[in-house]
Every structure is written in structure tokens, then in C-alpha cells.
């Protein structure tokens, strides 16, 4: 590097640092960062889209729960509060994050299990109405669990999977879905935000296309809930399922939520017919009859301990408002793209996420052949993104807990790691 190059790089860094501090100073949500454990350290966390940081309030909530509620109320807790908790928290997710009126959202099993139960229920409802409807439409770039479980359902129910090929940079478009659905479609399963590229699908339009073809649609909201606004009622969703340990910071393995439109609930029968979803739980009758409403989508005892922490993030989302959260998310990903172009572009890394903010969720994927090794190096330095094949470094920016300064620090560390790995290779 010559002196002129060196001073040019120095002034570019100074400009980016000034931009980061101006953006942090103007950020109306900046104080929310202090609500999270670890925000005071220099660790850079780029993986809030996979496992959100713990809210500080959850530390006390979990201890108080063990001591006072579980400890003192013992089994009385079920009657007093816990039986209702999956529905109460579900309604809060509905109101704060996914645009659902009360009575349509419940916290239940893992995302995988809820998707299985609901895609199967939707498949059965659609093919009972019209036996020609035997296809489940899913895209090849969808998350593995989504692809695997539809293969299983198709095999169990004598149906088939209709795969949609996608350009990972542009995701599932209206044209691609229109070409895949028709009189043989039972159900469509799509992700709102693609887990690899971060592509944000036009959920309202795609829902309309599925409905015009006479099919039901299931939305996977794992990478949108808590980060990208969703209007489940307004966009006429049938069913949606989403994670709570990502942008809802519920903690490792916290249970997922399911949304089922009120108009559909009593038409759907899910396959894991357990006592908690039965019409009269404590009648313990000889045969199963499903409850009406959302309780029919439960199977066994609700995982109460797992759903405690997400309540603290829901309070933050209710306070900040999902539109302000999205505005911060867009500003963070715009900044990450700008810094990546400046620092990593010259090293051959490219932005593999959509460059148009309206088509991008809360993470940015950066592509380079050595990113797997770069990720390992960064983890040992307390800079934590994650890696997805092929060659994708995912930079997850959690609007409530990530600052612009943290984003710049992390991307500077990516730059050093990339230089080191590229010259090592
Ligand atoms: C994270 C994620 C899942 C995870 O499902 P689990 O059952 O919680 O393991 C499913 N789908 C998508 C799109 C995801 O991003």
C-alpha cells in the first residue's frame, strides 16, 4: 500500500466512523440496546437473526418464575395462569408483530412441528374439498425443515411436492408462483424473508396468487417476526408459523407461534391429537374431539418455561412499534451494504442480498469463497456472524440491540479476517 492509498483508506474509515456515530445519535431506538445482556461489552453480535440476545429483564423474570410461581404456586399455576399463557402471549405477538386480531395466534411447539401440523391440516382440508388438489408448492431455496416436512406430508397423504426454482438473489416472485399453482394445488408454503439471501417476499401479492388458484397458503415468518412488519389479517393470510428465539429473543429453543385465520380454524384438523387440544381437556373422554378455536392446534402440555423470556421483547416491541423497528432495520442493512461495498468489495466479497431495501429483510449476506474460514476466525475474536453455504457470511442486524458503531466494528473485523484468510489460501 502506498502512502496515498493509506491516507485514502484512512479518510474513508474516518468518514464511515463519522457516519456510524451520526446514525447512532439520530437513532430513536438507541436506548433499547441497553435492555439486552452483553450490550456493554465489545463483542459484536451479528447473529440476532438466529438466536437473539437475552433481554436483561428476562434474567430476573426467569429467576422469579422459578422462585415464586413454580416454587410457590406449584400445580395451582396451571389454573391461575399457565393454561392461558400460550394464548395471551400469542395475542401479544399477533398485535405487536404480525398484524393479527386476538384469538388467532398461539405459542406452541417448535416451528418444525407447528409447520408439520398446519401444512398437513391445510393439505387435508384442501384435498377434502377437491380431491384433485394433491400438490404442495414450495421453493427449492426454502429453509431445510420446510422442504423436508412437505416431502414427508406428501408421502403420507399420497400427494406430491411441486418445487419452485428460484434465483436466490430475487426469491419467489409473483411470476414464479403463478406458474407453479393451479387446479391441482392444495397448499403453498413460503418464507416471508429468505433465510440465506434475506430476500423479502411480497406476501400480500403471493397470498392473492395462491388464493386465486384456489389453494391455501402457509407463511413461514421465522426471519420476519419482530423485524419486518407483517399484516396477517390485512394480507388475508390463511396460516403462518414463526420462530420466537430469533428477533423475539425468547432464548434457545423457545417455542414457536402459529397463526390461523379465524375463518379457517374450525375447518382444520391437525394430526397430533393430544389431550391439550381436545374439546374438554379435563373430561378425559374416551375419544378425541378437537376444541374449537386456536386450542385445537395444541397437542400436549405447553412449554411454559420456554415462553417466559419472549414477553420482555414483546414489551420492547410494543413500546418501540414495529414500524420504527423496521425503519431502524432498513437503516442498519443500508449501512452494512455501504460499509461492505467500501471495505470488502475491493477484496472480492459481494453483497448477495437484494440491494433494494424494500426487497430485503433484516440480514445481509456477503459472499466470498473463504467465508467459512472467515467465520471461524471471527468467532474466536468475539465477532459473531454465521455462515451459510455456498460462501455466505450472514450479518444479522437486530434492530433493538444492534448499533451502527457495532456494525462498523464488526465489518472492519470481517475485512481483517478476509485479508488474513485470502492470503493464507
Ligand atoms: C430458523 C428457522 C426454522 C427453525 O425451525 P425450528 O423448528 O425452530 O428448528 C424454520 N424455518 C425457517 C425459515 C427458519 O429460519
Coordinates of C-alpha atoms and ligand atoms in Angstrom, one line a residue:
X1 CA 0.0 0.0 0.0
X2 CA 1.4 3.4 -0.9
X3 CA 1.1 6.4 1.3
X4 CA -1.6 7.9 -0.9
X5 CA -3.6 4.6 -0.7
X6 CA -3.1 4.6 3.0
X7 CA -4.4 8.1 3.6
X8 CA -7.3 7.5 1.2
X9 CA -8.2 4.3 3.3
X10 CA -7.8 6.3 6.5
X11 CA -10.1 9.1 5.3
X12 CA -12.7 6.6 4.1
X13 CA -12.6 4.9 7.5
X14 CA -13.0 8.3 9.2
X15 CA -16.0 9.0 7.1
X16 CA -17.6 5.7 7.9
X17 CA -16.9 6.1 11.6
X18 CA -18.5 9.6 11.5
X19 CA -21.5 8.2 9.6
X20 CA -21.9 5.4 12.3
X21 CA -21.8 7.9 15.1
X22 CA -24.2 10.3 13.4
X23 CA -26.6 7.4 12.7
X24 CA -26.4 6.2 16.3
X25 CA -27.0 9.7 17.6
X26 CA -30.1 10.1 15.5
X27 CA -31.5 6.6 16.2
X28 CA -34.7 6.9 18.2
X29 CA -34.3 3.3 19.3
X30 CA -30.7 3.6 20.5
X31 CA -31.7 3.3 24.2
X32 CA -33.3 -0.1 23.7
X33 CA -29.8 -1.6 23.2
X34 CA -29.2 -1.2 27.0
X35 CA -32.1 -3.5 27.6
X36 CA -30.0 -6.5 26.5
X37 CA -27.4 -8.6 28.3
X38 CA -23.9 -8.1 26.9
X39 CA -24.7 -4.8 25.1
X40 CA -22.0 -3.1 27.3
X41 CA -19.2 -5.4 26.0
X42 CA -17.2 -5.0 22.9
X43 CA -18.4 -8.3 21.5
X44 CA -20.0 -7.8 18.1
X45 CA -23.2 -9.8 17.6
X46 CA -24.3 -10.4 14.1
X47 CA -26.5 -13.4 14.8
X48 CA -29.6 -11.9 16.4
X49 CA -31.5 -13.4 13.4
X50 CA -30.6 -16.9 14.6
X51 CA -30.6 -16.5 18.4
X52 CA -31.4 -13.1 19.8
X53 CA -29.5 -11.7 22.8
X54 CA -31.3 -12.1 26.2
X55 CA -33.3 -9.1 27.5
X56 CA -31.9 -8.1 30.9
X57 CA -35.5 -8.2 32.3
X58 CA -35.6 -11.9 31.4
X59 CA -32.8 -12.7 33.8
X60 CA -35.0 -11.6 36.7
X61 CA -38.1 -12.9 35.2
X62 CA -36.8 -16.5 34.9
X63 CA -35.4 -16.5 38.4
X64 CA -38.6 -15.0 39.8
X65 CA -40.7 -17.6 38.0
X66 CA -38.7 -20.5 39.5
X67 CA -38.8 -19.0 42.9
X68 CA -42.3 -17.5 43.2
X69 CA -44.6 -19.1 40.6
X70 CA -43.3 -22.6 40.1
X71 CA -41.9 -22.6 43.6
X72 CA -44.9 -21.3 45.5
X73 CA -47.9 -21.8 43.3
X74 CA -46.8 -25.2 42.2
X75 CA -49.5 -27.1 40.2
X76 CA -52.1 -24.3 41.0
X77 CA -50.1 -22.2 38.5
X78 CA -51.8 -24.1 35.6
X79 CA -55.3 -22.9 36.6
X80 CA -54.1 -19.5 37.7
X81 CA -52.1 -18.5 34.7
X82 CA -50.2 -21.1 32.7
X83 CA -53.1 -22.7 30.7
X84 CA -53.9 -19.3 29.3
X85 CA -50.3 -18.1 28.7
X86 CA -49.9 -19.6 25.2
X87 CA -53.0 -17.7 24.1
X88 CA -52.1 -14.4 25.9
X89 CA -48.6 -14.3 24.5
X90 CA -49.9 -15.4 21.1
X91 CA -52.3 -12.4 21.1
X92 CA -49.4 -10.1 22.0
X93 CA -47.3 -11.5 19.1
X94 CA -50.4 -11.0 16.9
X95 CA -50.8 -7.4 18.0
X96 CA -47.2 -6.2 18.2
X97 CA -45.6 -8.1 15.3
X98 CA -47.8 -9.8 12.8
X99 CA -51.0 -7.8 12.4
X100 CA -53.4 -10.4 13.8
X101 CA -56.5 -9.6 15.7
X102 CA -56.9 -11.6 19.0
X103 CA -57.9 -15.2 19.0
X104 CA -55.8 -16.3 16.0
X105 CA -52.2 -16.8 17.4
X106 CA -51.0 -19.3 19.9
X107 CA -47.5 -20.3 21.1
X108 CA -47.0 -24.0 20.9
X109 CA -44.4 -26.5 19.6
X110 CA -41.2 -25.8 17.6
X111 CA -41.5 -24.2 14.2
X112 CA -40.9 -27.5 12.6
X113 CA -43.7 -29.3 14.5
X114 CA -46.2 -26.5 14.1
X115 CA -45.5 -26.3 10.3
X116 CA -45.9 -30.0 10.0
X117 CA -49.2 -29.9 11.9
X118 CA -50.6 -27.0 10.0
X119 CA -49.4 -27.8 6.5
X120 CA -50.8 -31.3 6.9
X121 CA -54.1 -29.9 8.2
X122 CA -54.3 -27.5 5.3
X123 CA -53.4 -30.2 2.8
X124 CA -56.2 -32.4 4.2
X125 CA -58.8 -29.6 4.2
X126 CA -58.0 -28.6 0.6
X127 CA -58.0 -32.1 -0.8
X128 CA -61.2 -33.0 1.1
X129 CA -62.9 -30.1 -0.7
X130 CA -61.4 -31.1 -4.0
X131 CA -59.6 -34.4 -4.4
X132 CA -57.7 -33.1 -7.5
X133 CA -55.8 -30.8 -5.1
X134 CA -52.8 -33.0 -4.3
X135 CA -49.8 -30.7 -4.6
X136 CA -47.8 -28.8 -2.0
X137 CA -45.9 -26.0 -3.6
X138 CA -42.6 -25.0 -2.0
X139 CA -39.4 -23.3 -3.3
X140 CA -36.0 -25.0 -3.5
X141 CA -34.4 -22.2 -1.6
X142 CA -36.7 -22.5 1.4
X143 CA -35.3 -23.5 4.8
X144 CA -34.4 -27.2 5.0
X145 CA -37.0 -28.0 7.6
X146 CA -39.8 -26.6 5.4
X147 CA -38.6 -28.6 2.4
X148 CA -38.2 -31.8 4.3
X149 CA -41.5 -31.7 6.1
X150 CA -43.5 -31.2 2.9
X151 CA -41.8 -34.3 1.4
X152 CA -43.0 -36.3 4.4
X153 CA -46.5 -34.9 4.3
X154 CA -46.8 -35.6 0.5
X155 CA -45.6 -39.2 1.1
X156 CA -48.0 -39.8 4.0
X157 CA -51.0 -38.3 2.2
X158 CA -50.5 -39.6 -1.3
X159 CA -49.8 -36.1 -2.6
X160 CA -46.7 -34.6 -4.3
X161 CA -44.4 -31.7 -3.9
X162 CA -44.3 -29.1 -6.7
X163 CA -40.8 -27.4 -6.5
X164 CA -40.4 -23.8 -7.5
X165 CA -36.9 -22.9 -8.7
X166 CA -35.7 -19.6 -7.6
X167 CA -32.9 -17.2 -8.3
X168 CA -31.6 -16.8 -4.7
X169 CA -31.0 -13.1 -5.3
X170 CA -34.6 -12.5 -6.2
X171 CA -36.5 -15.1 -4.2
X172 CA -40.0 -16.3 -5.0
X173 CA -41.6 -13.8 -7.4
X174 CA -45.2 -13.4 -8.5
X175 CA -44.4 -14.8 -11.9
X176 CA -42.7 -17.9 -10.4
X177 CA -45.6 -18.6 -8.1
X178 CA -48.2 -18.0 -10.7
X179 CA -46.5 -20.6 -12.9
X180 CA -46.5 -23.2 -10.1
X181 CA -50.1 -23.0 -8.8
X182 CA -53.3 -24.2 -10.4
X183 CA -56.2 -26.6 -10.0
X184 CA -54.0 -29.3 -8.5
X185 CA -52.5 -27.1 -5.8
X186 CA -53.6 -27.9 -2.2
X187 CA -51.2 -25.7 -0.3
X188 CA -48.3 -23.3 -0.8
X189 CA -45.5 -23.0 1.8
X190 CA -43.2 -19.9 1.5
X191 CA -40.8 -18.0 3.8
X192 CA -41.5 -14.3 4.1
X193 CA -37.8 -13.5 4.5
X194 CA -35.4 -16.0 2.8
X195 CA -33.0 -17.4 5.4
X196 CA -30.0 -17.2 3.1
X197 CA -30.3 -14.1 0.9
X198 CA -32.6 -12.1 3.2
X199 CA -35.0 -11.6 0.2
X200 CA -38.3 -10.2 1.4
X201 CA -41.2 -11.7 -0.5
X202 CA -44.3 -9.7 -1.4
X203 CA -46.6 -11.7 0.9
X204 CA -49.8 -9.8 0.1
X205 CA -49.4 -10.4 -3.7
X206 CA -48.2 -14.0 -3.3
X207 CA -51.2 -14.8 -1.0
X208 CA -53.6 -13.4 -3.5
X209 CA -52.0 -15.6 -6.3
X210 CA -52.4 -18.7 -4.1
X211 CA -56.0 -17.8 -3.3
X212 CA -56.9 -17.1 -7.0
X213 CA -55.6 -20.6 -7.8
X214 CA -58.0 -22.0 -5.1
X215 CA -55.1 -23.0 -2.8
X216 CA -54.3 -22.3 0.9
X217 CA -51.1 -20.7 1.8
X218 CA -48.8 -21.1 4.8
X219 CA -46.3 -18.4 5.6
X220 CA -43.0 -19.1 7.5
X221 CA -42.3 -15.9 9.4
X222 CA -39.2 -17.0 11.2
X223 CA -37.0 -14.2 9.8
X224 CA -39.7 -11.5 9.9
X225 CA -41.4 -11.7 13.2
X226 CA -40.1 -8.8 15.3
X227 CA -38.1 -7.3 12.4
X228 CA -40.3 -6.8 9.4
X229 CA -43.9 -5.8 9.8
X230 CA -46.5 -8.4 8.8
X231 CA -50.2 -7.8 8.3
X232 CA -51.6 -11.3 8.5
X233 CA -55.2 -10.2 8.6
X234 CA -55.0 -7.4 6.1
X235 CA -53.0 -9.6 3.6
X236 CA -55.5 -12.3 4.0
X237 CA -53.1 -15.0 5.3
X238 CA -54.5 -18.5 6.0
X239 CA -51.8 -19.8 8.2
X240 CA -48.4 -18.6 9.5
X241 CA -45.8 -20.0 11.8
X242 CA -42.7 -18.3 13.2
X243 CA -39.7 -18.6 15.5
X244 CA -39.5 -16.8 18.8
X245 CA -35.8 -17.3 19.5
X246 CA -34.7 -15.1 16.6
X247 CA -35.9 -11.5 16.6
X248 CA -38.2 -12.2 19.5
X249 CA -35.3 -13.1 21.8
X250 CA -37.2 -16.0 23.5
X251 CA -33.9 -17.9 24.2
X252 CA -32.6 -21.2 22.8
X253 CA -35.4 -23.5 21.7
X254 CA -38.2 -21.2 22.8
X255 CA -41.5 -22.4 21.3
X256 CA -42.8 -21.1 18.0
X257 CA -46.1 -19.3 17.4
X258 CA -48.9 -20.3 14.9
X259 CA -51.5 -18.0 13.3
X260 CA -54.6 -19.5 11.8
X261 CA -57.2 -17.1 10.3
X262 CA -60.4 -17.2 12.3
X263 CA -62.4 -18.1 9.2
X264 CA -60.4 -21.4 8.9
X265 CA -59.8 -22.6 12.4
X266 CA -62.7 -24.9 12.7
X267 CA -62.1 -26.4 9.2
X268 CA -58.6 -27.6 10.1
X269 CA -57.8 -30.8 12.0
X270 CA -54.2 -31.3 12.9
X271 CA -52.6 -34.7 13.1
X272 CA -51.1 -34.8 16.7
X273 CA -54.3 -35.3 18.5
X274 CA -53.4 -34.8 22.1
X275 CA -55.4 -34.1 25.2
X276 CA -54.5 -30.3 25.3
X277 CA -56.2 -29.8 22.0
X278 CA -59.3 -31.7 22.9
X279 CA -62.7 -30.0 23.3
X280 CA -62.8 -30.7 27.1
X281 CA -59.3 -31.2 28.4
X282 CA -60.2 -32.5 31.8
X283 CA -63.2 -34.6 30.8
X284 CA -60.5 -37.1 29.6
X285 CA -63.2 -38.7 27.5
X286 CA -62.9 -41.9 25.5
X287 CA -62.2 -40.4 22.1
X288 CA -60.7 -37.2 20.7
X289 CA -62.9 -34.3 19.6
X290 CA -60.9 -31.1 18.7
X291 CA -61.5 -27.9 20.7
X292 CA -62.9 -25.0 18.7
X293 CA -60.6 -22.1 18.1
X294 CA -56.9 -22.0 18.4
X295 CA -56.6 -24.5 21.2
X296 CA -57.2 -27.4 18.7
X297 CA -53.7 -26.7 17.4
X298 CA -52.1 -27.6 20.7
X299 CA -51.2 -31.2 21.4
X300 CA -49.5 -31.7 24.8
X301 CA -48.6 -29.7 27.8
X302 CA -47.5 -26.2 26.7
X303 CA -43.8 -25.4 27.3
X304 CA -44.3 -22.6 29.8
X305 CA -40.7 -22.1 30.9
X306 CA -39.7 -21.6 27.3
X307 CA -42.2 -18.9 26.6
X308 CA -41.3 -16.6 29.5
X309 CA -38.4 -14.5 28.0
X310 CA -40.1 -13.5 24.8
X311 CA -42.6 -11.5 26.9
X312 CA -39.8 -9.0 27.7
X313 CA -39.0 -8.5 24.0
X314 CA -42.7 -8.1 23.2
X315 CA -42.8 -5.3 25.7
X316 CA -39.9 -3.6 23.9
X317 CA -41.6 -4.1 20.5
X318 CA -44.9 -2.7 21.9
X319 CA -43.0 0.3 23.2
X320 CA -40.9 0.9 20.1
X321 CA -43.6 0.0 17.5
X322 CA -42.8 -2.5 14.6
X323 CA -42.7 0.3 12.0
X324 CA -39.9 2.1 13.9
X325 CA -38.1 -1.2 14.3
X326 CA -38.4 -1.8 10.5
X327 CA -37.1 1.7 9.8
X328 CA -34.0 1.0 12.0
X329 CA -33.6 -2.4 10.4
X330 CA -33.5 -0.8 6.9
X331 CA -31.0 1.9 8.1
X332 CA -28.8 -0.9 9.6
X333 CA -28.8 -3.0 6.4
X334 CA -28.3 0.1 4.2
X335 CA -25.3 1.0 6.3
X336 CA -23.9 -2.6 6.3
X337 CA -24.2 -2.7 2.5
X338 CA -22.4 0.7 2.2
X339 CA -19.6 -0.4 4.5
X340 CA -19.3 -3.8 2.8
X341 CA -19.0 -2.1 -0.6
X342 CA -16.3 0.2 0.7
X343 CA -14.2 -2.3 2.8
X344 CA -14.9 -5.7 1.4
X345 CA -15.7 -5.0 -2.2
X346 CA -12.0 -4.4 -3.0
X347 CA -11.2 -7.8 -1.5
X348 CA -13.7 -9.6 -3.9
X349 CA -16.6 -10.0 -1.5
X350 CA -20.0 -9.3 -2.9
X351 CA -23.4 -8.4 -1.4
X352 CA -25.6 -11.5 -2.0
X353 CA -28.7 -9.9 -0.6
X354 CA -31.1 -7.7 -2.6
X355 CA -29.7 -4.1 -2.9
X356 CA -33.2 -2.6 -2.8
X357 CA -34.2 -2.1 0.8
X358 CA -37.9 -2.9 0.1
X359 CA -36.8 -6.4 -1.1
X360 CA -34.6 -7.1 1.9
X361 CA -35.3 -8.4 5.4
X362 CA -33.1 -7.8 8.5
X363 CA -29.9 -9.5 7.4
X364 CA -27.3 -9.0 4.7
X365 CA -25.4 -11.9 3.2
X366 CA -21.8 -11.3 2.0
X367 CA -20.4 -13.8 -0.4
X368 CA -16.7 -14.9 -0.9
X369 CA -15.2 -18.4 -1.3
X370 CA -13.3 -18.2 2.0
X371 CA -16.2 -17.1 4.2
X372 CA -16.4 -20.4 6.1
X373 CA -12.8 -19.9 7.4
X374 CA -13.5 -16.2 8.0
X375 CA -16.5 -17.1 10.2
X376 CA -14.4 -19.4 12.3
X377 CA -11.7 -16.8 12.7
X378 CA -14.2 -14.1 13.7
X379 CA -15.9 -16.3 16.3
X380 CA -12.6 -16.7 18.1
X381 CA -12.3 -12.9 18.2
X382 CA -15.8 -12.3 19.7
X383 CA -17.3 -11.2 16.4
X384 CA -20.2 -13.4 15.7
X385 CA -21.9 -13.7 12.3
X386 CA -22.8 -17.0 10.8
X387 CA -22.1 -19.0 7.7
X388 CA -24.4 -20.5 5.1
X389 CA -23.3 -22.4 2.1
X390 CA -22.3 -21.5 -0.6
X391 CA -19.7 -19.0 0.7
X392 CA -22.2 -16.8 2.5
X393 CA -21.4 -14.8 5.6
X394 CA -24.7 -13.7 7.2
X395 CA -24.7 -10.4 9.0
X396 CA -27.8 -10.4 11.2
X397 CA -28.7 -6.9 12.4
X398 CA -31.2 -7.0 15.3
X399 CA -32.8 -3.5 15.3
X400 CA -33.4 -3.3 19.1
X401 CA -29.9 -4.5 20.1
X402 CA -27.5 -3.7 17.3
X403 CA -25.9 -0.2 17.0
X404 CA -24.3 1.3 13.9
X405 CA -20.9 1.5 15.7
X406 CA -21.2 -2.2 16.4
X407 CA -22.0 -2.8 12.7
X408 CA -18.9 -0.9 11.6
X409 CA -16.6 -2.6 14.1
X410 CA -17.8 -6.0 13.0
X411 CA -17.4 -5.3 9.3
X412 CA -13.9 -4.0 10.0
X413 CA -13.1 -7.3 11.7
X414 CA -14.6 -9.1 8.7
X415 CA -12.2 -7.1 6.5
X416 CA -9.1 -8.1 8.5
X417 CA -10.2 -11.7 8.7
X418 CA -10.9 -11.8 4.9
X419 CA -7.4 -10.3 4.2
X420 CA -5.8 -13.0 6.5
X421 CA -7.8 -15.9 5.1
X422 CA -7.4 -14.8 1.4
X423 CA -3.7 -14.5 1.8
X424 CA -3.5 -17.8 3.8
X425 CA -5.4 -19.6 1.0
Ligands
LIG1 C1 -34.9 -20.8 12.0 C2 -35.9 -21.3 11.0 C3 -36.6 -22.5 11.3 C4 -36.3 -23.3 12.5 O1 -37.2 -24.3 12.8 P1 -37.1 -25.0 14.3 O2 -38.2 -26.0 14.3 O3 -37.2 -23.9 15.3 O4 -35.7 -25.6 14.3 C5 -37.6 -22.9 10.3 N1 -37.8 -22.2 9.2 C6 -37.1 -21.0 8.9 C7 -37.4 -20.3 7.7 C8 -36.1 -20.6 9.8 O5 -35.4 -19.5 9.5

